[in-house]
Short mmCIF file of C-alpha atoms and ligand atoms in Angstrom, two decimals:
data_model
loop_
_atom_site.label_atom_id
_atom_site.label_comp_id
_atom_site.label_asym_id
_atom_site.label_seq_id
_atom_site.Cartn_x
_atom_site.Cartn_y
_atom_site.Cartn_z
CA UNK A 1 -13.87 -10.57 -11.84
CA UNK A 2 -14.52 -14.19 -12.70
CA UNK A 3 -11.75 -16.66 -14.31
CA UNK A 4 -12.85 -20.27 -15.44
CA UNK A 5 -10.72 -22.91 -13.96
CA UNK A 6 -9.40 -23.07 -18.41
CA UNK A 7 -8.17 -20.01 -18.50
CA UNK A 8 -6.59 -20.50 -15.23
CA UNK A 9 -5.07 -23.68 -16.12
CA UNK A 10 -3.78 -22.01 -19.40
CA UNK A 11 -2.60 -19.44 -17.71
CA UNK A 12 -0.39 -21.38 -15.22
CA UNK A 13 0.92 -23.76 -17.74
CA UNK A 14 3.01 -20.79 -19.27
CA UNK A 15 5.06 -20.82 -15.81
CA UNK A 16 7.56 -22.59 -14.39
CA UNK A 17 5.95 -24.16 -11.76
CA UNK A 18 5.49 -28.30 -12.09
CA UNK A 19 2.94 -30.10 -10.45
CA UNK A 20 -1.09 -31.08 -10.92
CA UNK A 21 -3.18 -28.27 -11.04
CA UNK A 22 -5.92 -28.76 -7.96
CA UNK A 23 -7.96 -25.77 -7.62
CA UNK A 24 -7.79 -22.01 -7.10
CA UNK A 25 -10.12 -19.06 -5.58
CA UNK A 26 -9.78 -15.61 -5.74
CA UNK A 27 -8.10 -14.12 -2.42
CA UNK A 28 -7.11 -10.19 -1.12
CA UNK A 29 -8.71 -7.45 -0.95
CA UNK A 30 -6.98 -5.26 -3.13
CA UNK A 31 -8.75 -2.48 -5.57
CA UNK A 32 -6.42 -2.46 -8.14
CA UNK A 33 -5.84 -5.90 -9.30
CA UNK A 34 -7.23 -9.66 -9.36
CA UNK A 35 -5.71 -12.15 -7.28
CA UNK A 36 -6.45 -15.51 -6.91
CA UNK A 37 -4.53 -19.09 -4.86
CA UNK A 38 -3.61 -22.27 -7.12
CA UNK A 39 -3.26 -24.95 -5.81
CA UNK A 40 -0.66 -27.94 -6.98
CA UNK A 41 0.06 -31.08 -6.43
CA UNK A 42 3.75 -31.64 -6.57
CA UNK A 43 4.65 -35.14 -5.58
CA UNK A 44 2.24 -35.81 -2.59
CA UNK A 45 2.16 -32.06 -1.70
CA UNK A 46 -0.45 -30.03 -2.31
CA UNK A 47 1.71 -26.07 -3.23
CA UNK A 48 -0.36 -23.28 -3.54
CA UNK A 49 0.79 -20.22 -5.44
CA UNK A 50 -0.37 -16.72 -6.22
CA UNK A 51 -1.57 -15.81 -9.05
CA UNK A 52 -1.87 -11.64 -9.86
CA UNK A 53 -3.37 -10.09 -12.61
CA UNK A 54 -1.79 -6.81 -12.99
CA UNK A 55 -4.13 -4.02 -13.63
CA UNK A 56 -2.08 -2.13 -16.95
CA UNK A 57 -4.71 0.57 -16.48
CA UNK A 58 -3.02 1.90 -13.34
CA UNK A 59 0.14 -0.04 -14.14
CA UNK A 60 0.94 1.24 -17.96
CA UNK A 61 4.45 -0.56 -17.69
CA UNK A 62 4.56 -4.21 -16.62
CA UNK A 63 7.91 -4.80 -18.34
CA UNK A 64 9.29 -1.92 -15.60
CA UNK A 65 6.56 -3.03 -12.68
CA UNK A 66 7.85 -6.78 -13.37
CA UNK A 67 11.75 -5.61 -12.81
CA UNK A 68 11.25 -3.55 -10.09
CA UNK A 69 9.83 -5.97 -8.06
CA UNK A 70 12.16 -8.85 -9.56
CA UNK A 71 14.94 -7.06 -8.64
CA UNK A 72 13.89 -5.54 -4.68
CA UNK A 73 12.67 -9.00 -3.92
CA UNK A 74 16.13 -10.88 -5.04
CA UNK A 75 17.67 -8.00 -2.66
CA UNK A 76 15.80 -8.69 -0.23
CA UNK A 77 16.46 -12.38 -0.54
CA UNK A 78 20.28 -11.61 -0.34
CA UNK A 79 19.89 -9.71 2.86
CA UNK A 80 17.35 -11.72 4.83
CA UNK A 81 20.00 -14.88 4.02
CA UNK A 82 22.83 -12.46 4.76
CA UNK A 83 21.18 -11.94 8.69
CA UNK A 84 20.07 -15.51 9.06
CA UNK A 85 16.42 -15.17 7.92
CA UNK A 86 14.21 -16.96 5.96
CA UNK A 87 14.17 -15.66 2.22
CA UNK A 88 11.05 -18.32 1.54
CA UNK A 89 9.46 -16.71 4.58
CA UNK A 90 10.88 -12.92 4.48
CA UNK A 91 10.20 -11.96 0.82
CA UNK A 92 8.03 -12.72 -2.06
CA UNK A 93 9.79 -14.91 -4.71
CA UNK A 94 8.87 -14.56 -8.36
CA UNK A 95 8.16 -17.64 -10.53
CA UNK A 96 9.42 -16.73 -14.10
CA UNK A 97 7.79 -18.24 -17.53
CA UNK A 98 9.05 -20.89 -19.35
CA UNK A 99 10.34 -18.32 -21.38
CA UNK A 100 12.28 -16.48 -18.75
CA UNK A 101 10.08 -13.64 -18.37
CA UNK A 102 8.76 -12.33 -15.54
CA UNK A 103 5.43 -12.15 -16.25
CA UNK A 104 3.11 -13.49 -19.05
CA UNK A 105 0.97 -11.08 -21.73
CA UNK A 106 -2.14 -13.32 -22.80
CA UNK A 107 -3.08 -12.63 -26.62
CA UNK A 108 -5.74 -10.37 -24.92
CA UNK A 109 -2.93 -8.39 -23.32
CA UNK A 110 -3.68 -9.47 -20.19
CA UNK A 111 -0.54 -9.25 -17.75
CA UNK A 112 0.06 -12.44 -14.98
CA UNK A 113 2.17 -13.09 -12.64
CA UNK A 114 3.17 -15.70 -10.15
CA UNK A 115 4.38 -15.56 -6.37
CA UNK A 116 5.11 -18.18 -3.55
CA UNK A 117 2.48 -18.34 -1.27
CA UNK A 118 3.29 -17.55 1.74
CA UNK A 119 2.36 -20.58 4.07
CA UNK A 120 1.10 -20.36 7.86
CA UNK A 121 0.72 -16.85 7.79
CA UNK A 122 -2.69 -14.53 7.85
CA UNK A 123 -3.41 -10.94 7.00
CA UNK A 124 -5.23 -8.82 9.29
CA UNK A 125 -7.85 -6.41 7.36
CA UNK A 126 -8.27 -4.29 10.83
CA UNK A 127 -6.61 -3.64 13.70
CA UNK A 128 -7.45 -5.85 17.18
CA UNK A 129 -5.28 -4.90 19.48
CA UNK A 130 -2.81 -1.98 19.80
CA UNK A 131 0.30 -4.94 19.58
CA UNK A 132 -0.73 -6.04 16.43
CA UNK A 133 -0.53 -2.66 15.20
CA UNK A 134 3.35 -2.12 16.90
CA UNK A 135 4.27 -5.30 15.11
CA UNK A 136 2.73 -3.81 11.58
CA UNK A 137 5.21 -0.57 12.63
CA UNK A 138 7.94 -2.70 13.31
CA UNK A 139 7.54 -4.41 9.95
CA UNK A 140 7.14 -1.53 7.60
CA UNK A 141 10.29 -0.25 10.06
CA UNK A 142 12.27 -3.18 8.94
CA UNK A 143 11.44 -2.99 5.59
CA UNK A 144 12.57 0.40 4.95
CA UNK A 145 15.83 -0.41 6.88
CA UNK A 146 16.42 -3.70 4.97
CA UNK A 147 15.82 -1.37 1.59
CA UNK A 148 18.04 1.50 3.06
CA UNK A 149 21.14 1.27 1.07
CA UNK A 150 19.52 -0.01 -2.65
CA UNK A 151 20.10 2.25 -5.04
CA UNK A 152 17.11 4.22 -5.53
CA UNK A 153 18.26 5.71 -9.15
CA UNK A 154 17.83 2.05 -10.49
CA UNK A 155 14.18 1.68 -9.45
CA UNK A 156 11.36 2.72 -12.19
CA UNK A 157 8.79 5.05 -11.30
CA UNK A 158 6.34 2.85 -11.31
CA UNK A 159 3.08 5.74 -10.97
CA UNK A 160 4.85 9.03 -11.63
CA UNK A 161 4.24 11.76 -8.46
CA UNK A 162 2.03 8.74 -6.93
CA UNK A 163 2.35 10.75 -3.67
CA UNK A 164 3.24 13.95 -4.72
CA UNK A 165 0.00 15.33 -2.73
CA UNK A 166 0.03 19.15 -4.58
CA UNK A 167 0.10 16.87 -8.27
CA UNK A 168 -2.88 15.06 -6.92
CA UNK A 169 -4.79 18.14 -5.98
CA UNK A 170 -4.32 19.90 -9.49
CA UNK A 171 -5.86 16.26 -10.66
CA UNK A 172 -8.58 16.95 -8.26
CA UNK A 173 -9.14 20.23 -9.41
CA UNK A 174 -9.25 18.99 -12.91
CA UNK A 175 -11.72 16.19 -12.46
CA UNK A 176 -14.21 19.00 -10.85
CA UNK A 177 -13.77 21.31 -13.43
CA UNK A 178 -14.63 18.77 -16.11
CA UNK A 179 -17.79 17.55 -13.80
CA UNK A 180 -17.59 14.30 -16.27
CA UNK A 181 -20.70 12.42 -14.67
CA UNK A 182 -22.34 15.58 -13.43
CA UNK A 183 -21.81 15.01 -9.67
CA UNK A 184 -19.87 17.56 -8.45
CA UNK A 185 -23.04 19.78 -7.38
CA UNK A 186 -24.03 16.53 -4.73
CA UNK A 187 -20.81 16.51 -2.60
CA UNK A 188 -20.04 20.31 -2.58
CA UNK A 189 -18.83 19.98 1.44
CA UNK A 190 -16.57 17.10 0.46
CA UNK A 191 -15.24 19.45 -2.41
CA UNK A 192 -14.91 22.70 0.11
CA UNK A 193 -13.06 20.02 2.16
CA UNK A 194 -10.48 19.94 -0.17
CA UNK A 195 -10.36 23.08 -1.34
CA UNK A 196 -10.08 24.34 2.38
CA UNK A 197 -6.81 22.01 2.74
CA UNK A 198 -4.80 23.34 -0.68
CA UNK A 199 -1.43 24.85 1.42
CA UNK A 200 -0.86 21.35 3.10
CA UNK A 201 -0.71 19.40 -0.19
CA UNK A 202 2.79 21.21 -0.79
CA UNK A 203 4.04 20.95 2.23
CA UNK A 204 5.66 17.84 2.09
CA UNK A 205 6.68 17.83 -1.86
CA UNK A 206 8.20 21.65 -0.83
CA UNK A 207 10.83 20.27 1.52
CA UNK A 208 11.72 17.11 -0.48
CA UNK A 209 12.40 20.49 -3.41
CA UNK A 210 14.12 22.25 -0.57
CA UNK A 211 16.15 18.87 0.14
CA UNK A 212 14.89 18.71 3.59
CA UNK A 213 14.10 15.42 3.86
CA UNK A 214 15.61 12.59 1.93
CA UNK A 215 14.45 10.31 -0.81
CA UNK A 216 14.59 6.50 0.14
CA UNK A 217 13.49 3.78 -1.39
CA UNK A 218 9.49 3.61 0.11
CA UNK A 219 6.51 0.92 -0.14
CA UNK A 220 4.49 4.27 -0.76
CA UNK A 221 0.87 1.10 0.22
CA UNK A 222 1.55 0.74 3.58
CA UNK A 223 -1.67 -0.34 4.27
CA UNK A 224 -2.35 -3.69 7.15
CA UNK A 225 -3.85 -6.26 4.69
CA UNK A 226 -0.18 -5.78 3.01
CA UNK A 227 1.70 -7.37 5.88
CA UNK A 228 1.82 -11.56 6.49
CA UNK A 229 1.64 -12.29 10.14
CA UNK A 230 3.52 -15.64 11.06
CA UNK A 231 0.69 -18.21 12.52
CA UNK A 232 3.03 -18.86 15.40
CA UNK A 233 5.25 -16.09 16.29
CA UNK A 234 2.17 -13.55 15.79
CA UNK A 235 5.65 -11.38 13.88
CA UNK A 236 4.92 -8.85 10.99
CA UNK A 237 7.13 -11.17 8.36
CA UNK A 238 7.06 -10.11 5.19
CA UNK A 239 5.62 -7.15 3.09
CA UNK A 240 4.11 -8.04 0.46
CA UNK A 241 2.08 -5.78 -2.74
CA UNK A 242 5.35 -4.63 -4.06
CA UNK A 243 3.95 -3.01 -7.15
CA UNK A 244 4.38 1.03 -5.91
CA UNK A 245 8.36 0.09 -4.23
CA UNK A 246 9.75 3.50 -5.61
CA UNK A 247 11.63 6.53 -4.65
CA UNK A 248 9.80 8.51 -2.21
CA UNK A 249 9.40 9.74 0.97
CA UNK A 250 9.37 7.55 4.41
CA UNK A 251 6.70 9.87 5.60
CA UNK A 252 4.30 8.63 3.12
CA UNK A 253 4.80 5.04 4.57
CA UNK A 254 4.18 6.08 8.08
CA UNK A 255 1.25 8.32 6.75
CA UNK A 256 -0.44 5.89 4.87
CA UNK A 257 0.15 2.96 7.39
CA UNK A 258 -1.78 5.50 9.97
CA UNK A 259 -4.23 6.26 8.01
CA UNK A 260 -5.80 2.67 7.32
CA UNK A 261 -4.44 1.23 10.15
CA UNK A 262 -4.94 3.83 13.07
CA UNK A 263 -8.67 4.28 11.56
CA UNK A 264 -11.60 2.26 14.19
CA UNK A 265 -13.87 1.60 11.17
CA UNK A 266 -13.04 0.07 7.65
CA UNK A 267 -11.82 2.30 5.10
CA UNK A 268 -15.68 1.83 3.20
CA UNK A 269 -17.76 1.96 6.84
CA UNK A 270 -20.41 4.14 5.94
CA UNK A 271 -21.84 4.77 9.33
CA UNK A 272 -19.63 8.01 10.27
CA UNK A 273 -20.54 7.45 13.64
CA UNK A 274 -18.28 4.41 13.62
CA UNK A 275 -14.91 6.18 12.23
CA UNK A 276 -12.63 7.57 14.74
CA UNK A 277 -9.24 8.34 14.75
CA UNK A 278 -7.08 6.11 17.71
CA UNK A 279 -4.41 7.97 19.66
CA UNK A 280 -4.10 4.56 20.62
CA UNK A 281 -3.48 3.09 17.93
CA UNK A 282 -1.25 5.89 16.42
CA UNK A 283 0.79 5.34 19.39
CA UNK A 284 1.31 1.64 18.88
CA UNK A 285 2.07 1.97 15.21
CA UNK A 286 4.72 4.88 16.35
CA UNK A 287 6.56 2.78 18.64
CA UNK A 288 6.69 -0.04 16.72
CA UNK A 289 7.75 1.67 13.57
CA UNK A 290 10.73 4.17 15.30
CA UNK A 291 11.77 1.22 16.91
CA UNK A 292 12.75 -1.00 13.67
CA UNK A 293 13.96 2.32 11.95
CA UNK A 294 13.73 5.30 14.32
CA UNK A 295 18.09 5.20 13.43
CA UNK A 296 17.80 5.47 10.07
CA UNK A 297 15.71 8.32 10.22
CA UNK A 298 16.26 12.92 10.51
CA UNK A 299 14.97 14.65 13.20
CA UNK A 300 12.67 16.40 10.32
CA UNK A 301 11.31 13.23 8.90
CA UNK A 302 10.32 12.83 12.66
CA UNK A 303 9.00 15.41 13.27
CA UNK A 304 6.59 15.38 10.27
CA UNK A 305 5.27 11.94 11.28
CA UNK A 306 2.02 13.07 12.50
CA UNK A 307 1.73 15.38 9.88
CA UNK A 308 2.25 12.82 7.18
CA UNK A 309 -0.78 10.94 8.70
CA UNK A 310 -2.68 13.88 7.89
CA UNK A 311 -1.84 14.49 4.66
CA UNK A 312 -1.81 10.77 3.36
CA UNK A 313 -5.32 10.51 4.81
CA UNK A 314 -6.27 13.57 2.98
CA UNK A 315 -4.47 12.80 -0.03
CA UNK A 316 -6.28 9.56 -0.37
CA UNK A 317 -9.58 10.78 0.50
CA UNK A 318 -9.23 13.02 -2.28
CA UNK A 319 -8.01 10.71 -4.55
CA UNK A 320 -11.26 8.67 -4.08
CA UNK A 321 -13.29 11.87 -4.61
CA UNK A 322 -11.43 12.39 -7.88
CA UNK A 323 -12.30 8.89 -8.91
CA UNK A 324 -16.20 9.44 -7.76
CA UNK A 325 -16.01 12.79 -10.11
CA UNK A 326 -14.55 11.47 -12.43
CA UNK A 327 -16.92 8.05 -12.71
CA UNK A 328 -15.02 5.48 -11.11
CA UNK A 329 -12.72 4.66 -13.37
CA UNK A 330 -9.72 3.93 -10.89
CA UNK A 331 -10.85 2.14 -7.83
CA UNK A 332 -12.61 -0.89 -7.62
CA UNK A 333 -16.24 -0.32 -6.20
CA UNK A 334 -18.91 -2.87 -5.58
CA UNK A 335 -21.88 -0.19 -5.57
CA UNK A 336 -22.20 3.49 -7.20
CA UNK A 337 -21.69 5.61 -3.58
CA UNK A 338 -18.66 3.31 -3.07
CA UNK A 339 -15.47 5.96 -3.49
CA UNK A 340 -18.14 8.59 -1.68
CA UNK A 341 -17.98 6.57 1.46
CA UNK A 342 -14.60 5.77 0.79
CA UNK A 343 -13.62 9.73 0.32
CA UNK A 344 -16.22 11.01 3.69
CA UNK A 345 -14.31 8.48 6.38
CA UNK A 346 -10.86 9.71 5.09
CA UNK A 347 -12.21 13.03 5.86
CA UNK A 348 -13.45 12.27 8.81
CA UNK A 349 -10.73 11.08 10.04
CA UNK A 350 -8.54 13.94 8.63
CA UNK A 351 -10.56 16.42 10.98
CA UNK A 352 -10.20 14.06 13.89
CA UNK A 353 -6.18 13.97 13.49
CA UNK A 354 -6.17 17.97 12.64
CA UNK A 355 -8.11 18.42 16.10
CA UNK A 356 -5.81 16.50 17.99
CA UNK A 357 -2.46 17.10 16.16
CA UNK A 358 -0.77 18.92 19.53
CA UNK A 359 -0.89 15.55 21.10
CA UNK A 360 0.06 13.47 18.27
CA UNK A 361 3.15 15.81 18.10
CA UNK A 362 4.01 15.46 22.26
CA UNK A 363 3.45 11.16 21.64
CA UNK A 364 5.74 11.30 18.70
CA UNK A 365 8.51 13.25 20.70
CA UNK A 366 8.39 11.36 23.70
CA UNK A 367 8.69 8.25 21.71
CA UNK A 368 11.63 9.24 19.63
CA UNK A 369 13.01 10.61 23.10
CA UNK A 370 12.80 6.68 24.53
CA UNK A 371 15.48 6.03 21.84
CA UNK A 372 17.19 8.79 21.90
CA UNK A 373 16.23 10.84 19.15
CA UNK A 374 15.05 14.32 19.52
CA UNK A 375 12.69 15.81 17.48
CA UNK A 376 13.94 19.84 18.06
CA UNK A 377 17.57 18.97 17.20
C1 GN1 B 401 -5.01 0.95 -3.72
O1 GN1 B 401 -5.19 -2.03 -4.36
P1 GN1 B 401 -4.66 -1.62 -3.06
O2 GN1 B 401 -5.72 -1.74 -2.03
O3 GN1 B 401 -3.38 -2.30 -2.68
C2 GN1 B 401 -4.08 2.07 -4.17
C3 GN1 B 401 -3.45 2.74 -2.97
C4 GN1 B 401 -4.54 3.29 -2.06
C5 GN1 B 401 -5.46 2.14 -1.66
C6 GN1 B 401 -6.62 2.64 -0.85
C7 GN1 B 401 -1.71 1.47 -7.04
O4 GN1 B 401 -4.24 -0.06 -3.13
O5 GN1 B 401 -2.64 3.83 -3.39
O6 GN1 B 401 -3.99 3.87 -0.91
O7 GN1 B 401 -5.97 1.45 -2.82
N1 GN1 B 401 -3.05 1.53 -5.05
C8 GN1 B 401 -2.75 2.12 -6.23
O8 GN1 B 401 -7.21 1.60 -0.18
O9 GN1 B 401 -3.29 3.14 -6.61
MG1 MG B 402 -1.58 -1.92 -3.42
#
């Protein structure tokens, strides 16, 4: 999407935020909304800000989105200060309007927000090296520990059952019975794929009924690109892409942090040849992740880590098959066969985890052992 440096300008002068306007250029990676830097001159500084357009197609309730986040980043805030952190540093900050609010609606209804930028930091779109991959397990880790006691009943749902797996399978099955762009006959294995997998989308959503495992407050898009890496100390600092914070499951954060993360290829590589799932890497992520919040955490939500990989891998690769069905609608794709690709490395990585699940389990105990948690308790 392309914004002219007017609208821009108009857009920014709604918000608080003083200084010369300098430049801006779209930044991220994200498929759901448009994000570009400002810069500002303030005083001899040059400040540069983010500026999000929130997609209200996926996001039907900024007002609620807008709150949410308001009020989970002002917590976080409290706590960082409260253990001698950084709040500029730790936590997005959100700039209000000059009319208080925390986001503005153009006449168009277009929805905008603005953010601190987050200086001397960088985002890593794949993994390196297996450290960088502890430290993004140690920051999702802190994050759900720093979020542990907020009150989950006075958080929005931002996407209603965004990870309830078996609700995203009946959506699934929907999308292929309507056949809306008459595809469905060119990816029957990716469709058998599916169907083949229909008992594990419940397994998870089943023991949340059964109050097995505990609702928290999640990230529920725990992907890399949404952690800031400090220039210096190489630390995981903040989490950023707030948008999804809801009640849900920890499992889906661990999942879907494996499942982009733990991956050797990009999400969209379509040479299959190329996408492997790494023990390595799942390791890595494991330690670093039960270290920063292995406490917190029951010896079933443990023990369902490796699963949870699984199934958010799955989940996702059927959400982009839904979106191919369905023509694209969701997702944002830069050629037709985009979600496709998207949907066949999920899989591919599914049947790589499903193949070598026995030894993700043995890793995953003999991690939680280190720190004294065990898995059969
Ligand atoms: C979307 O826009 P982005 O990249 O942060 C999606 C996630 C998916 C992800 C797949 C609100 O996140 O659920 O896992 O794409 N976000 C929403 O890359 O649907
Ligand atoms: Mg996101």
């Amino acid at each position: 999407m392309q914004f002219s440096e007017a609208a821009v300008r108009e857009i920014l002068s709604r918000f608080t935020l003083s200084g010369e306007f300098v430049s801006f250029e779209p930044i991220g990676c994200g498929h759901i909304n448009d994000t570009l830097c400002v810069t500002l001159k303030e005083q001899d500084d040059d400040m540069r800000y983010i500026l999000q357009r929130i997609n209200t197609h996926v996001f039907t309730k900024p007002a609620e989105l807008m709150e949410n986040v308001a009020n989970v980043t002002s917590y976080l805030a409290r706590i960082l200060r409260e253990n001698g952190a950084d709040p500029a540093r730790g936590t997005l900050t959100v700039f209000p309007t000059k009319d208080g609010k925390l986001f503005y609606r153009t006449d168009a209804g277009d929805c905008w927000r603005v953010y601190n930028y987050v200086e001397n930091t960088y985002t890593l779109q794949a993994i390196r090296d297996p450290q960088d991959f502890q430290k993004s397990g140690e920051a999702f880790g802190n994050f759900q520990k720093l979020l542990a006691d907020y009150p989950s009943d006075t958080l929005y749902e931002t996407i209603p059952h965004f990870h309830d797996t078996a609700s995203r399978f009946e959506n699934f099955k929907k999308a292929l019975r309507a056949d809306a762009v008459g595809r469905a006959q060119t990816v029957q294995p990716e469709i058998d794929f599916v169907l083949q997998r229909e008992a594990d989308t419940h397994v998870l959503v089943d023991l949340l009924q059964k109050g097995e495992l505990p609702l928290r407050v999640t990230h529920n898009d725990t992907k890399l690109n949404n952690i800031l890496f400090d220039n210096d100390t190489k630390e995981g600092i903040c989490v950023v892409d707030l948008d999804t914070v809801m009640p849900g499951l920890s499992l889906y954060d661990f999942g879907d942090s494996i499942r982009f993360g733990a991956s050797t290829a990009a999400e969209d590589e379509p040479d299959l040849s190329k996408v492997h799932f790494s023990m390595e890497l799942f390791r890595a992520y494991t330690r670093g992740y039960l270290g920063a919040a292995g406490d917190s955490l029951t010896a079933t939500e443990i023990a369902y880590l490796p699963f949870s990989a699984k199934l958010m891998t799955l989940e996702c690769g059927m959400r982009f098959l839904t979106d191919y069905l369905e023509g694209d609608g969701y997702f944002r794709i830069s050629y037709p066969e985009h979600n496709l690709v998207r949907c066949r490395t999920q899989f591919a990585l599914v049947a790589e985890m499903e193949a070598q699940m026995p030894q993700m389990q043995a890793e995953t105990s003999a991690i939680a052992a280190s720190i004294g948690k065990d898995v059969t308790e």
